[in-house]
C-alpha positions as a printed Julia matrix, in Angstrom:
447×3 Matrix{Float64}:
   0.0     0.0    0.0
   1.19    3.55  -0.73
   1.24    5.69   2.39
   2.06    9.32   3.18
   3.11   10.26   6.71
   2.79   13.98   7.42
   5.36   14.8   10.09
   8.67   13.11  10.92
   8.61   13.62  14.65
   8.69   10.75  17.1
   5.32    9.26  16.14
   5.54    9.93  12.41
   9.04    8.51  12.02
   8.31    5.32  13.95
   4.98    4.83  12.18
   6.36    5.35   8.7
   9.42    3.19   9.27
   7.48    0.28  10.71
   4.93    0.32   7.91
   7.79    0.35   5.37
   9.39   -2.59   7.18
   6.23   -4.6    6.45
   6.49   -3.94   2.72
   4.49   -0.75   2.25
   5.73    2.15   0.13
   6.03    5.07   2.53
   6.79    8.74   1.96
   7.41   10.82   5.1
   6.78   14.55   4.65
   8.39   17.39   6.59
   9.3    21.04   6.03
  12.51   20.94   8.1
  15.2    20.71   5.42
  18.01   19.97   7.87
  16.09   17.06   9.36
  15.19   15.74   5.9
  18.85   15.83   4.88
  19.78   13.77   7.95
  17.01   11.25   7.44
  17.89   10.74   3.77
  21.36    9.73   4.98
  19.83    7.3    7.47
  20.64    9.49  10.48
  17.82    9.51  13.01
  17.7    12.71  15.11
  16.19   10.98  18.17
  17.45    8.12  20.31
  15.11    5.16  19.95
  16.55    1.61  20.13
  16.36   -0.2   16.79
  14.84    2.67  14.82
  17.91    3.91  12.96
  18.75    0.43  11.65
  15.21    0.03  10.29
  15.33    3.45   8.65
  18.62    2.6    6.95
  17.4    -0.81   5.78
  14.22    0.57   4.24
  16.01    3.5    2.65
  18.34    1.07   0.9
  15.51   -0.94  -0.67
  13.53    2.18  -1.58
  10.44    1.54   0.52
  11.0     4.59   2.71
  11.37    8.09   1.3
  11.72   11.5    2.94
  10.4    14.53   1.1
   8.99   18.05   1.37
   6.74   17.53  -1.68
   3.38   17.21   0.05
   1.27   17.34  -3.12
   3.06   14.49  -4.9
   3.05   12.31  -1.81
  -0.69   12.79  -1.26
  -1.66   12.24  -4.89
   0.29    8.97  -4.99
  -1.03    7.64  -1.66
  -4.03    5.56  -0.63
  -3.77    6.48   3.05
  -2.51    9.71   4.62
  -1.36    9.74   8.25
  -1.39   13.03  10.14
   1.43   12.81  12.69
   2.23   16.42  13.49
   2.78   17.9   16.92
   0.0    19.13  19.2
   1.92   21.18  21.79
   0.1    22.53  24.83
  -1.36   26.01  24.87
  -0.87   28.18  27.95
  -4.17   26.92  29.38
  -3.11   23.28  28.96
  -5.31   22.59  25.94
  -3.85   20.99  22.82
  -2.75   23.38  20.08
  -4.3    22.04  16.86
  -2.67   24.6   14.57
  -0.42   22.06  12.82
  -3.23   19.51  12.5
  -5.58   22.05  10.94
  -2.83   23.32   8.63
  -2.08   19.91   7.14
  -5.82   19.14   6.93
  -6.28   22.26   4.82
  -3.3    21.3    2.65
  -4.78   17.83   2.14
  -8.05   19.4    1.0
  -6.17   21.65  -1.39
  -4.47   18.8   -3.28
  -6.47   15.54  -3.07
  -8.08   14.39  -6.31
  -8.69   10.68  -5.64
 -10.66    8.86  -2.92
  -8.47    8.6    0.17
  -8.43    7.7    3.86
  -7.01   10.36   6.2
  -5.79    8.87   9.48
  -5.17   11.09  12.48
  -2.24    9.63  14.46
  -1.57   12.77  16.48
  -2.83   12.94  20.07
  -5.83   15.25  19.91
  -8.91   16.29  21.89
 -12.31   14.71  21.42
 -13.96   16.03  18.27
 -10.77   16.66  16.28
 -11.64   14.12  13.55
 -14.8    16.12  12.9
 -12.77   19.34  12.71
 -10.3    17.77  10.27
 -13.19   16.57   8.1
 -14.7    20.06   8.11
 -11.4    21.73   7.2
 -10.84   19.34   4.28
 -14.41   19.84   3.06
 -13.99   23.61   3.19
 -10.85   23.39   1.06
 -12.6    21.1   -1.44
 -15.58   23.47  -1.67
 -13.26   26.34  -2.55
 -11.97   24.17  -5.4
 -15.51   23.32  -6.52
 -14.51   19.69  -6.21
 -16.1    16.62  -4.67
 -13.69   13.89  -3.53
 -14.64   10.86  -1.46
 -12.59   10.74   1.74
 -12.9     9.64   5.35
 -11.15   10.78   8.52
 -10.12    7.96  10.85
  -8.81    8.29  14.4
  -5.96    5.86  15.08
  -4.13    6.9   18.29
  -0.63    5.67  19.02
   0.39    3.87  22.19
   4.17    3.98  21.78
   6.5     4.08  24.75
   9.72    5.98  24.28
  12.56    3.49  24.51
  10.5     0.6   23.14
   8.49    2.27  20.37
   9.56   -0.06  17.57
   8.59   -3.12  19.59
   5.32   -1.5   20.63
   4.4    -0.77  17.02
   5.4    -4.17  15.7
   3.78   -6.13  18.54
   0.89   -3.98  19.8
  -1.35   -4.8   22.75
  -4.24   -3.36  20.76
  -4.85   -1.24  17.69
  -7.62    1.29  18.22
  -9.34    2.49  15.05
 -12.06    5.11  15.17
 -14.34    4.95  12.13
 -17.91    4.11  11.18
 -17.07    3.85   7.49
 -17.02    0.3    6.11
 -14.63    1.16   3.27
 -12.18    2.74   5.71
 -12.45   -0.28   7.96
 -11.44   -2.58   5.09
  -8.46   -0.34   4.35
  -7.35   -0.34   7.98
  -7.84   -4.11   8.2
  -5.52   -4.58   5.25
  -2.96   -2.11   6.55
  -2.77   -3.6   10.05
  -3.21   -7.25   9.13
   0.52   -7.96   9.53
   0.49   -6.45  13.04
  -2.72   -8.02  14.3
  -2.52  -11.76  13.75
  -4.0   -12.47  17.17
  -7.78  -12.37  17.28
  -9.33   -9.23  18.68
  -6.18   -7.12  18.42
  -7.96   -4.41  16.36
 -10.68   -2.53  18.22
 -13.13   -0.59  16.05
 -14.89    2.31  17.75
 -16.17    5.77  16.85
 -13.73    8.59  16.21
 -14.62   10.34  19.48
 -14.23    7.06  21.36
 -10.75    6.57  19.92
  -9.69   10.11  20.79
 -10.9     9.65  24.36
  -9.24    6.23  24.7
  -5.84    7.81  24.05
  -6.25   10.57  26.63
  -7.86    8.29  29.2
  -5.09    5.7   28.84
  -2.31    8.15  29.6
  -4.31    9.82  32.37
  -4.93    6.46  34.05
  -1.24    5.53  33.96
  -0.29    8.96  35.29
  -2.87    8.53  38.05
  -1.28    5.27  39.2
   2.12    6.94  39.31
   0.92    9.98  41.23
  -1.09    7.87  43.65
   1.96    5.79  44.53
   4.1     8.9   44.8
   1.65   10.39  47.27
   1.76    7.16  49.28
   5.57    7.46  49.27
   5.36   10.92  50.82
   3.18    9.52  53.59
   5.64    6.65  54.09
   8.44    9.18  54.5
   6.48   10.99  57.18
   5.45    7.82  59.0
   8.75    5.93  58.9
   7.53    3.22  56.52
   9.43    1.57  53.67
   7.3     2.31  50.61
   8.85   -0.59  48.71
   7.21   -3.04  51.1
   3.92   -1.26  50.55
   4.39   -1.34  46.77
   5.03   -5.06  46.72
   2.09   -5.66  49.04
  -0.47   -3.85  46.93
   1.1    -4.84  43.61
   0.55   -8.52  44.33
  -3.21   -7.86  44.41
  -4.41   -8.99  40.98
  -6.95   -6.17  40.91
  -4.13   -3.62  41.09
  -1.08   -5.28  39.55
   2.57   -4.2   39.72
   2.73   -1.87  36.69
   3.1     1.89  37.12
   3.14    1.82  40.93
   6.89    2.36  41.33
   7.45    5.49  43.44
   9.88    8.04  42.08
  10.62   11.7   41.51
   7.77   12.29  39.08
   6.87   11.53  35.49
   7.85   13.57  32.44
   8.09   13.21  28.69
   5.95   14.42  25.83
   2.79   12.49  26.71
   1.69   12.17  30.34
   2.08   15.83  31.42
   0.59   17.2   28.21
  -2.28   14.71  28.01
  -3.31   15.02  31.66
  -3.5    18.8   31.32
  -5.33   18.52  28.01
  -7.9    16.19  29.57
  -8.35   18.65  32.45
  -9.17   21.29  29.83
 -11.58   18.9   28.07
 -13.33   18.28  31.39
 -13.67   22.01  32.08
 -15.02   22.66  28.59
 -17.68   20.02  29.26
 -18.59   21.63  32.57
 -17.08   18.77  34.58
 -14.94   19.09  37.7
 -11.77   17.16  36.84
 -10.65   17.03  40.46
  -8.85   13.69  40.17
  -6.92   14.8   37.1
  -5.97   18.07  38.77
  -4.73   16.16  41.82
  -2.64   13.89  39.6
  -0.97   16.89  37.99
  -0.49   18.68  41.32
   1.17   15.67  42.93
   3.53   15.32  39.96
   4.6    18.95  40.17
   5.3    18.51  43.88
   7.03   15.15  43.38
   9.68   16.63  41.12
  10.83   18.68  44.12
  10.89   15.87  46.69
  14.6    15.18  46.17
  15.35   18.9   46.41
  13.54   18.99  49.74
  15.65   16.06  50.97
  18.83   17.81  49.86
  17.8    20.98  51.7
  17.04   18.96  54.84
  20.62   17.67  54.81
  22.55   20.71  53.59
  20.33   23.7   54.32
  18.66   26.09  51.92
  21.88   27.92  51.02
  23.79   25.51  48.78
  26.57   27.9   47.74
  29.84   26.0   47.56
  28.1    22.63  47.29
  28.49   20.37  44.28
  26.0    17.65  43.35
  26.47   14.77  40.95
  23.41   14.01  38.83
  23.04   10.57  37.25
  20.33   10.66  34.61
  18.87   13.6   32.71
  16.33   12.0   30.34
  12.81   11.61  31.7
  13.2     7.81  31.42
  15.84    5.3   30.27
  16.47    4.48  26.6
  15.63    7.95  25.3
  17.29   11.33  24.93
  14.01   13.14  25.6
  14.18   15.66  28.44
  10.78   17.27  27.94
   9.2    17.77  31.37
  12.04   15.67  32.85
  12.33   15.75  36.67
  16.09   16.27  36.31
  15.53   19.71  34.79
  13.45   20.83  37.78
  15.91   19.37  40.29
  18.95   20.93  38.65
  17.35   24.36  38.34
  16.17   24.29  41.96
  19.67   23.38  43.16
  21.35   26.01  41.0
  18.9    28.64  42.22
  20.17   27.88  45.74
  23.79   28.39  44.7
  24.87   24.8   43.98
  26.99   23.61  41.08
  26.14   20.46  39.13
  28.17   17.68  37.5
  25.79   15.75  35.26
  25.94   12.56  33.25
  23.43   10.74  31.04
  24.19    8.04  28.45
  22.07    9.71  25.73
  20.56   13.01  26.83
  23.6    15.28  27.19
  22.95   17.39  24.09
  19.21   17.73  24.66
  19.84   18.65  28.29
  22.41   21.29  27.43
  19.89   22.85  25.01
  17.42   23.19  27.92
  19.75   23.93  30.84
  22.63   25.84  29.27
  26.1    25.8   30.83
  25.79   28.02  33.88
  26.97   26.24  37.04
  26.72   22.84  35.37
  29.36   20.59  33.83
  28.38   17.77  31.5
  30.82   14.9   32.03
  31.59   11.79  30.03
  30.96    9.02  32.56
  29.22    8.45  35.9
  32.36    8.48  38.02
  33.58   11.76  36.61
  30.31   13.21  37.86
  31.01   12.22  41.49
  34.53   13.65  41.54
  34.64   16.31  44.3
  30.84   16.1   44.63
  29.16   16.45  48.01
  26.38   14.0   47.18
  24.98   11.86  44.37
  21.44   12.29  43.06
  20.13    9.47  40.87
  17.23   10.68  38.73
  16.9     8.22  35.82
  17.12    4.46  36.23
  19.53    3.66  33.38
  20.93    0.12  33.58
  24.49    1.27  34.03
  23.49    2.98  37.29
  21.9    -0.08  38.88
  25.04   -1.79  40.2
  27.63    0.91  40.8
  30.89    0.57  42.66
  29.59    1.54  46.11
  33.07    1.31  47.6
  34.24    3.95  45.13
  31.19    6.08  45.86
  31.89    5.87  49.56
  35.48    7.0   49.11
  34.61    9.83  46.7
  31.4    11.52  47.86
  32.28   14.17  50.44
  29.12   13.72  52.51
  28.63   10.04  51.69
  24.96   10.58  50.77
  23.06    9.03  47.86
  19.67   10.5   46.97
  17.93    7.76  45.01
  15.06    9.22  42.98
  13.95    5.85  41.58
  14.53    3.5   44.56
  16.88    1.32  42.55
  19.31    0.59  45.39
  19.05   -1.63  48.44
  19.47    0.76  51.4
  20.99   -1.95  53.59
  23.67   -2.68  50.99
  24.38    1.02  50.57
  24.81    1.32  54.35
  27.31   -1.57  54.3
  29.7     0.74  52.44
  29.32    3.54  54.96
  27.01    5.52  52.73
  23.82    7.25  53.8
  20.76    6.53  51.71
  17.74    8.7   50.98
  15.15    7.26  48.63
  11.57    8.05  47.75
   9.51    6.94  50.73
  12.42    5.11  52.31
  15.52    6.03  54.3
  18.63    4.28  55.54
  17.5     5.22  59.08
  14.83    2.54  58.79
  17.39   -0.12  58.06
  19.79    0.97  60.77
  16.92    0.42  63.2
  16.35   -3.03  61.76
  12.88   -2.27  60.47
């Protein structure tokens, strides 16, 4: 099948590449000439395991093309995917400017029957808006073209997006059009061999499923983070609590790991967008607002622990930061807890020595170079540092040389923002441990 993907951001690039891998002819459209030049050379501008190799393979065999020629790509395609960004407005709502722009451009050039698939994360009712914009453009051309707008939200996790696309839990398709359904069946057949993998719903249902999914996952995270704060206050090890409730089959172990807050391009944006949707419908989104509020507070929990140990004036203090990306296996620092933590510490006079396996360049673009040094390995970060703050649970941080940490860190304190270390083991090396909802004091008392 001939496909056009409008937008070569995270979603568009993964979508187009994976469809090409299955034998489709895919043209990815973008207006960023520098990015297009990179992609044509097989250079992927984001860190996503396995993606660059697939891009290179499909470029070589000619199934994957990168272009700025929107008109040619649309005319030659049977299905058009809209995969442009929907950044948040100041009020938290989704900015649909890019979606509406490409919808108008589609209406200005289509001449043959076509299926338009919205892959971008959008508010309820966007498919109807896209249909109206395309119809308006066709009316101005005095042309009637058969088309349908389908909602097909993505459920890709950064760090495992290729696997998620190739082996999906479910494929949600919003359409009531039988012709479109046959097209989507054919397109996704290779990805949905297991019965019931494709779920057909209305366009509004599909749009709500995407928002509700991310809001539910964010809710689990914020709930457990709030429990961790209570555990800190009550002298309880939150990890025991987590295991206790996670073994209940009605709850399960996923997304109840306490930490220093969630980030990325999805959860923060989608929770706030759903809050706006609720308000526009005259509904009190109190739970969603609480989820967002807890996450904002959680990003400062480690800062509060640092201040408890060192005081509010951190002039002359140096802190090692392990992990800058919002999660492992990505270079994405959007809404990353590390950015908040570093800025809070610098505002109090501290200097930072930071290391991340992938997110050094993206972090520098956000944080600049004032009172922060970006170093080449984890142990360079702890040199002359007063304490270590672990923010992202990269694999290479999980079994460090605690003896070396004990000899190097001036204060001998580890602030563990993801609870990846065993406090008792840390204490064996003479180090003090401060986690999220757990402290080495508990273990010294034998609790």
